[in-house]
mmCIF file of C-alpha atoms in Angstrom:
data_model
loop_
_atom_site.group_PDB
_atom_site.id
_atom_site.type_symbol
_atom_site.label_atom_id
_atom_site.label_comp_id
_atom_site.label_asym_id
_atom_site.label_seq_id
_atom_site.Cartn_x
_atom_site.Cartn_y
_atom_site.Cartn_z
ATOM 1 C CA SER A 225 98.208 102.123 97.694
ATOM 2 C CA GLN A 226 100.376 102.319 100.902
ATOM 3 C CA GLN A 227 103.465 104.605 100.662
ATOM 4 C CA GLY A 228 104.694 103.979 104.066
ATOM 5 C CA GLU A 229 105.586 100.706 105.382
ATOM 6 C CA GLU A 230 106.357 100.553 109.295
ATOM 7 C CA ASP A 231 108.642 98.058 110.935
ATOM 8 C CA PRO A 232 108.297 96.247 113.141
ATOM 9 C CA GLN A 233 104.494 95.518 112.939
ATOM 10 C CA ALA A 234 104.706 95.104 116.767
ATOM 11 C CA LEU A 235 107.079 95.854 119.538
ATOM 12 C CA SER A 236 106.763 94.965 123.282
ATOM 13 C CA ILE A 237 109.130 96.659 125.628
ATOM 14 C CA GLN A 238 109.378 97.370 129.288
ATOM 15 C CA GLU A 239 108.852 100.779 130.961
ATOM 16 C CA GLY A 240 111.990 102.820 131.058
ATOM 17 C CA GLU A 241 113.218 101.202 127.635
ATOM 18 C CA ASN A 242 113.673 103.072 124.321
ATOM 19 C CA ALA A 243 111.237 102.267 121.455
ATOM 20 C CA THR A 244 112.498 102.533 117.885
ATOM 21 C CA MET A 245 110.095 101.930 114.918
ATOM 22 C CA ASN A 246 110.900 102.388 111.116
ATOM 23 C CA CYS A 247 109.053 103.796 108.182
ATOM 24 C CA SER A 248 110.098 103.159 104.529
ATOM 25 C CA TYR A 249 108.476 104.908 101.701
ATOM 26 C CA LYS A 250 108.428 104.732 97.741
ATOM 27 C CA THR A 251 108.220 108.247 96.340
ATOM 28 C CA SER A 252 109.725 111.678 96.908
ATOM 29 C CA ILE A 253 108.164 113.751 99.672
ATOM 30 C CA ASN A 254 107.706 117.134 101.118
ATOM 31 C CA ASN A 255 107.734 115.852 104.720
ATOM 32 C CA LEU A 256 107.080 113.046 106.701
ATOM 33 C CA GLN A 257 104.718 112.736 109.811
ATOM 34 C CA TRP A 258 104.175 110.572 112.741
ATOM 35 C CA TYR A 259 100.888 109.907 114.278
ATOM 36 C CA ARG A 260 99.706 108.060 117.340
ATOM 37 C CA GLN A 261 96.520 106.039 117.769
ATOM 38 C CA ASN A 262 95.228 104.764 121.200
ATOM 39 C CA SER A 263 93.115 101.756 120.998
ATOM 40 C CA GLY A 264 89.733 102.405 119.222
ATOM 41 C CA ARG A 265 90.373 106.141 118.909
ATOM 42 C CA GLY A 266 91.490 108.627 116.050
ATOM 43 C CA LEU A 267 94.984 109.465 115.177
ATOM 44 C CA VAL A 268 96.889 112.352 116.859
ATOM 45 C CA HIS A 269 99.744 114.304 115.199
ATOM 46 C CA LEU A 270 103.119 113.986 116.975
ATOM 47 C CA ILE A 271 105.905 115.360 114.876
ATOM 48 C CA LEU A 272 106.660 116.583 111.422
ATOM 49 C CA ILE A 273 110.098 116.413 109.767
ATOM 50 C CA ARG A 274 110.688 118.211 106.279
ATOM 51 C CA SER A 275 112.390 116.510 103.545
ATOM 52 C CA ASN A 276 115.341 118.928 104.029
ATOM 53 C CA GLU A 277 115.786 118.052 107.615
ATOM 54 C CA ARG A 278 117.571 114.923 108.963
ATOM 55 C CA GLU A 279 116.713 114.968 112.601
ATOM 56 C CA LYS A 280 114.062 116.503 114.837
ATOM 57 C CA HIS A 281 113.336 116.241 118.667
ATOM 58 C CA SER A 282 109.973 116.855 120.477
ATOM 59 C CA GLY A 283 110.172 115.966 124.203
ATOM 60 C CA ARG A 284 110.968 112.282 124.422
ATOM 61 C CA LEU A 285 110.406 111.993 120.535
ATOM 62 C CA ARG A 286 113.342 111.853 118.229
ATOM 63 C CA VAL A 287 112.632 111.506 114.389
ATOM 64 C CA THR A 288 115.268 110.860 111.664
ATOM 65 C CA LEU A 289 114.824 111.104 108.013
ATOM 66 C CA ASP A 290 117.100 109.657 105.424
ATOM 67 C CA THR A 291 115.806 110.700 101.947
ATOM 68 C CA SER A 292 118.378 108.883 100.051
ATOM 69 C CA LYS A 293 117.148 105.452 101.653
ATOM 70 C CA LYS A 294 113.600 106.773 101.755
ATOM 71 C CA SER A 295 113.207 105.825 105.485
ATOM 72 C CA SER A 296 112.479 107.293 108.764
ATOM 73 C CA SER A 297 112.690 106.356 112.331
ATOM 74 C CA LEU A 298 110.749 107.320 115.247
ATOM 75 C CA LEU A 299 112.583 106.919 118.774
ATOM 76 C CA ILE A 300 110.751 107.107 121.966
ATOM 77 C CA THR A 301 112.913 107.262 124.880
ATOM 78 C CA ALA A 302 112.094 106.294 128.541
ATOM 79 C CA SER A 303 109.006 104.736 127.646
ATOM 80 C CA ARG A 304 105.919 104.835 129.808
ATOM 81 C CA ALA A 305 102.919 102.699 130.035
ATOM 82 C CA ALA A 306 100.979 105.431 128.614
ATOM 83 C CA ASP A 307 102.962 105.215 125.511
ATOM 84 C CA THR A 308 101.153 102.166 124.589
ATOM 85 C CA ALA A 309 99.519 102.813 121.286
ATOM 86 C CA SER A 310 99.885 102.370 117.539
ATOM 87 C CA TYR A 311 102.099 104.479 115.643
ATOM 88 C CA PHE A 312 101.796 105.410 111.919
ATOM 89 C CA CYS A 313 104.053 107.326 109.581
ATOM 90 C CA ALA A 314 102.423 109.468 106.853
ATOM 91 C CA THR A 315 104.098 110.939 103.765
ATOM 92 C CA ASP A 316 103.191 114.233 102.252
ATOM 93 C CA THR A 317 104.201 114.377 98.604
ATOM 94 C CA GLY A 318 102.386 117.741 97.863
ATOM 95 C CA THR A 319 99.605 115.993 95.965
ATOM 96 C CA ALA A 320 96.247 117.429 96.488
ATOM 97 C CA SER A 321 96.503 117.838 100.521
ATOM 98 C CA LYS A 322 96.632 114.143 100.781
ATOM 99 C CA LEU A 323 98.768 112.125 103.312
ATOM 100 C CA THR A 324 99.515 108.541 102.736
ATOM 101 C CA PHE A 325 99.786 106.454 105.942
ATOM 102 C CA GLY A 326 101.374 103.241 106.555
ATOM 103 C CA THR A 327 100.208 100.231 108.254
ATOM 104 C CA GLY A 328 101.455 100.987 111.593
ATOM 105 C CA THR A 329 103.529 99.662 114.583
ATOM 106 C CA ARG A 330 101.666 98.530 117.538
ATOM 107 C CA LEU A 331 103.790 99.551 120.775
ATOM 108 C CA GLN A 332 103.033 97.699 124.173
ATOM 109 C CA VAL A 333 105.129 99.066 127.230
ATOM 110 C CA THR A 334 104.633 97.004 130.077
ATOM 111 C CA LEU A 335 105.416 97.802 133.774
ATOM 112 C CA ASP B 39 92.538 123.086 119.651
ATOM 113 C CA VAL B 40 91.050 121.606 116.555
ATOM 114 C CA LYS B 41 88.174 119.513 117.285
ATOM 115 C CA VAL B 42 86.839 117.020 114.737
ATOM 116 C CA THR B 43 83.594 115.393 115.981
ATOM 117 C CA GLN B 44 82.043 112.249 114.298
ATOM 118 C CA SER B 45 78.459 111.852 115.291
ATOM 119 C CA SER B 46 78.453 108.104 116.265
ATOM 120 C CA ARG B 47 81.337 105.959 118.125
ATOM 121 C CA TYR B 48 79.313 102.771 117.317
ATOM 122 C CA LEU B 49 76.897 101.896 114.567
ATOM 123 C CA VAL B 50 75.154 98.764 113.734
ATOM 124 C CA LYS B 51 73.284 98.323 110.461
ATOM 125 C CA ARG B 52 71.770 95.718 108.282
ATOM 126 C CA THR B 53 72.747 94.598 104.602
ATOM 127 C CA GLY B 54 71.137 96.899 102.260
ATOM 128 C CA GLU B 55 70.462 100.050 104.522
ATOM 129 C CA LYS B 56 71.623 103.626 103.526
ATOM 130 C CA VAL B 57 74.025 104.685 106.057
ATOM 131 C CA PHE B 58 75.196 108.182 107.018
ATOM 132 C CA LEU B 59 78.293 108.983 108.951
ATOM 133 C CA GLU B 60 78.674 112.774 109.886
ATOM 134 C CA CYS B 61 81.765 114.715 110.653
ATOM 135 C CA VAL B 62 81.994 118.390 111.923
ATOM 136 C CA GLN B 63 85.161 120.360 112.488
ATOM 137 C CA ASP B 64 85.291 123.618 114.050
ATOM 138 C CA MET B 65 88.407 125.294 112.583
ATOM 139 C CA ASP B 66 87.206 126.444 109.297
ATOM 140 C CA HIS B 67 89.400 124.129 107.393
ATOM 141 C CA GLU B 68 88.718 123.775 103.592
ATOM 142 C CA ASN B 69 90.000 120.279 103.257
ATOM 143 C CA MET B 70 88.105 117.254 105.023
ATOM 144 C CA PHE B 71 88.978 113.577 104.392
ATOM 145 C CA TRP B 72 87.282 110.085 105.041
ATOM 146 C CA TYR B 73 89.395 107.039 105.826
ATOM 147 C CA ARG B 74 88.465 103.406 106.640
ATOM 148 C CA GLN B 75 90.955 101.618 108.694
ATOM 149 C CA ASP B 76 91.152 97.625 108.729
ATOM 150 C CA PRO B 77 93.642 95.483 110.484
ATOM 151 C CA GLY B 78 96.704 94.996 108.571
ATOM 152 C CA LEU B 79 95.813 97.427 105.946
ATOM 153 C CA GLY B 80 96.269 100.820 107.768
ATOM 154 C CA LEU B 81 94.286 103.902 106.803
ATOM 155 C CA ARG B 82 92.926 103.986 103.376
ATOM 156 C CA LEU B 83 91.596 107.229 101.935
ATOM 157 C CA ILE B 84 87.829 107.105 100.535
ATOM 158 C CA TYR B 85 87.199 110.489 99.596
ATOM 159 C CA PHE B 86 88.160 113.985 100.265
ATOM 160 C CA SER B 87 86.858 117.383 99.892
ATOM 161 C CA TYR B 88 88.646 120.709 99.441
ATOM 162 C CA ASP B 89 85.868 123.064 99.502
ATOM 163 C CA VAL B 90 82.142 123.297 99.884
ATOM 164 C CA LYS B 91 80.546 121.000 97.110
ATOM 165 C CA MET B 92 83.983 119.974 95.935
ATOM 166 C CA LYS B 93 84.994 116.328 96.295
ATOM 167 C CA GLU B 94 87.537 113.811 94.741
ATOM 168 C CA LYS B 95 87.869 110.028 94.962
ATOM 169 C CA GLY B 96 90.451 108.555 97.101
ATOM 170 C CA ASP B 97 91.985 105.223 96.773
ATOM 171 C CA ILE B 98 88.793 103.094 97.490
ATOM 172 C CA PRO B 99 85.771 105.393 96.663
ATOM 173 C CA GLU B 100 83.529 102.360 95.606
ATOM 174 C CA GLY B 101 80.370 101.950 97.310
ATOM 175 C CA TYR B 102 80.657 105.254 98.885
ATOM 176 C CA SER B 103 79.408 108.869 98.176
ATOM 177 C CA VAL B 104 80.056 112.037 100.032
ATOM 178 C CA SER B 105 78.370 115.274 100.665
ATOM 179 C CA ARG B 106 79.741 118.518 101.789
ATOM 180 C CA GLU B 107 77.048 121.201 101.851
ATOM 181 C CA LYS B 108 78.688 123.430 104.618
ATOM 182 C CA LYS B 109 82.198 124.016 105.178
ATOM 183 C CA GLU B 110 82.173 122.562 108.787
ATOM 184 C CA ARG B 111 80.454 119.352 107.686
ATOM 185 C CA PHE B 112 81.504 116.391 105.745
ATOM 186 C CA SER B 113 79.287 113.307 105.355
ATOM 187 C CA LEU B 114 80.179 109.780 104.220
ATOM 188 C CA ILE B 115 77.155 107.872 102.768
ATOM 189 C CA LEU B 116 76.976 104.169 102.186
ATOM 190 C CA GLU B 117 74.325 103.934 99.700
ATOM 191 C CA SER B 118 73.608 100.021 100.551
ATOM 192 C CA ALA B 119 75.658 98.784 103.183
ATOM 193 C CA SER B 120 77.269 95.526 102.731
ATOM 194 C CA THR B 121 79.320 93.137 105.173
ATOM 195 C CA ASN B 122 82.768 94.119 103.702
ATOM 196 C CA GLN B 123 81.887 97.762 104.745
ATOM 197 C CA THR B 124 82.157 96.800 108.365
ATOM 198 C CA SER B 125 85.214 98.782 109.500
ATOM 199 C CA MET B 126 86.592 101.741 111.636
ATOM 200 C CA TYR B 127 85.855 104.941 109.753
ATOM 201 C CA LEU B 128 87.749 108.096 110.452
ATOM 202 C CA CYS B 129 87.308 111.720 109.465
ATOM 203 C CA ALA B 130 89.925 114.156 109.392
ATOM 204 C CA SER B 131 90.432 117.886 108.417
ATOM 205 C CA ARG B 132 93.704 119.607 107.669
ATOM 206 C CA THR B 133 95.668 122.941 108.168
ATOM 207 C CA PRO B 134 94.540 125.463 105.740
ATOM 208 C CA SER B 135 95.626 125.206 102.212
ATOM 209 C CA ARG B 136 97.795 128.144 102.293
ATOM 210 C CA HIS B 137 99.539 126.459 105.418
ATOM 211 C CA PRO B 138 102.746 124.699 104.094
ATOM 212 C CA GLU B 139 102.577 121.828 106.528
ATOM 213 C CA ASN B 140 99.734 119.363 105.910
ATOM 214 C CA ILE B 141 98.888 118.294 109.298
ATOM 215 C CA GLN B 142 95.592 116.310 109.869
ATOM 216 C CA TYR B 143 93.419 116.208 112.784
ATOM 217 C CA PHE B 144 91.100 113.233 113.453
ATOM 218 C CA GLY B 145 87.871 112.563 114.878
ATOM 219 C CA ALA B 146 87.375 109.700 117.477
ATOM 220 C CA GLY B 147 86.288 107.375 114.719
ATOM 221 C CA THR B 148 83.085 105.356 114.023
ATOM 222 C CA ARG B 149 83.241 101.674 114.467
ATOM 223 C CA LEU B 150 80.591 100.329 111.922
ATOM 224 C CA SER B 151 79.279 96.780 111.979
ATOM 225 C CA VAL B 152 77.117 95.719 109.054
ATOM 226 C CA LEU B 153 75.174 92.585 109.601
#
């Protein structure tokens, strides 16, 4: 079953703009992670936020977590064409090393 | 850097064939995973293994089996391929079990077409 649901399913912006994508989940978590997938490739880990954290930054990435609403957002600032990819949230509930992935947001950044 | 290598990027097989998808990781990770990815459905866990010869079913194990004879290698087996198994297959390994953060490292994927 899908724990995480991303919103929007697809997002198209111009280079230089900010991109925000959201993730909602259903059960208590240990941490929430965001992964990126270039077309036809595997996923790459971007950032992890623990359940006791509210915000985390890494370069142009900013992640927030609201455990009361069971939601997270990923903000990519000053987007570049190379940011074009699908982005997935994944939740770790501490169950047997498994992560549960959402359905992803497809981001298109145009010049 | 962790390297997870899947033996084939593209495979075309016929219905009824036995198919082997191979995955090797170079970081001595105990835990390895097989997912399939389909449009609109995201990643779904087929099987995972938490040690040599140990395996557990994921969310969609039907029609699949796995083999973990050596720590670095995790194989996914389609006993009798069917057209509904046409998909992108992704292998992953995770940070050691003693590590508090469960971060997964993925291979490049195998796109399987069953005709």
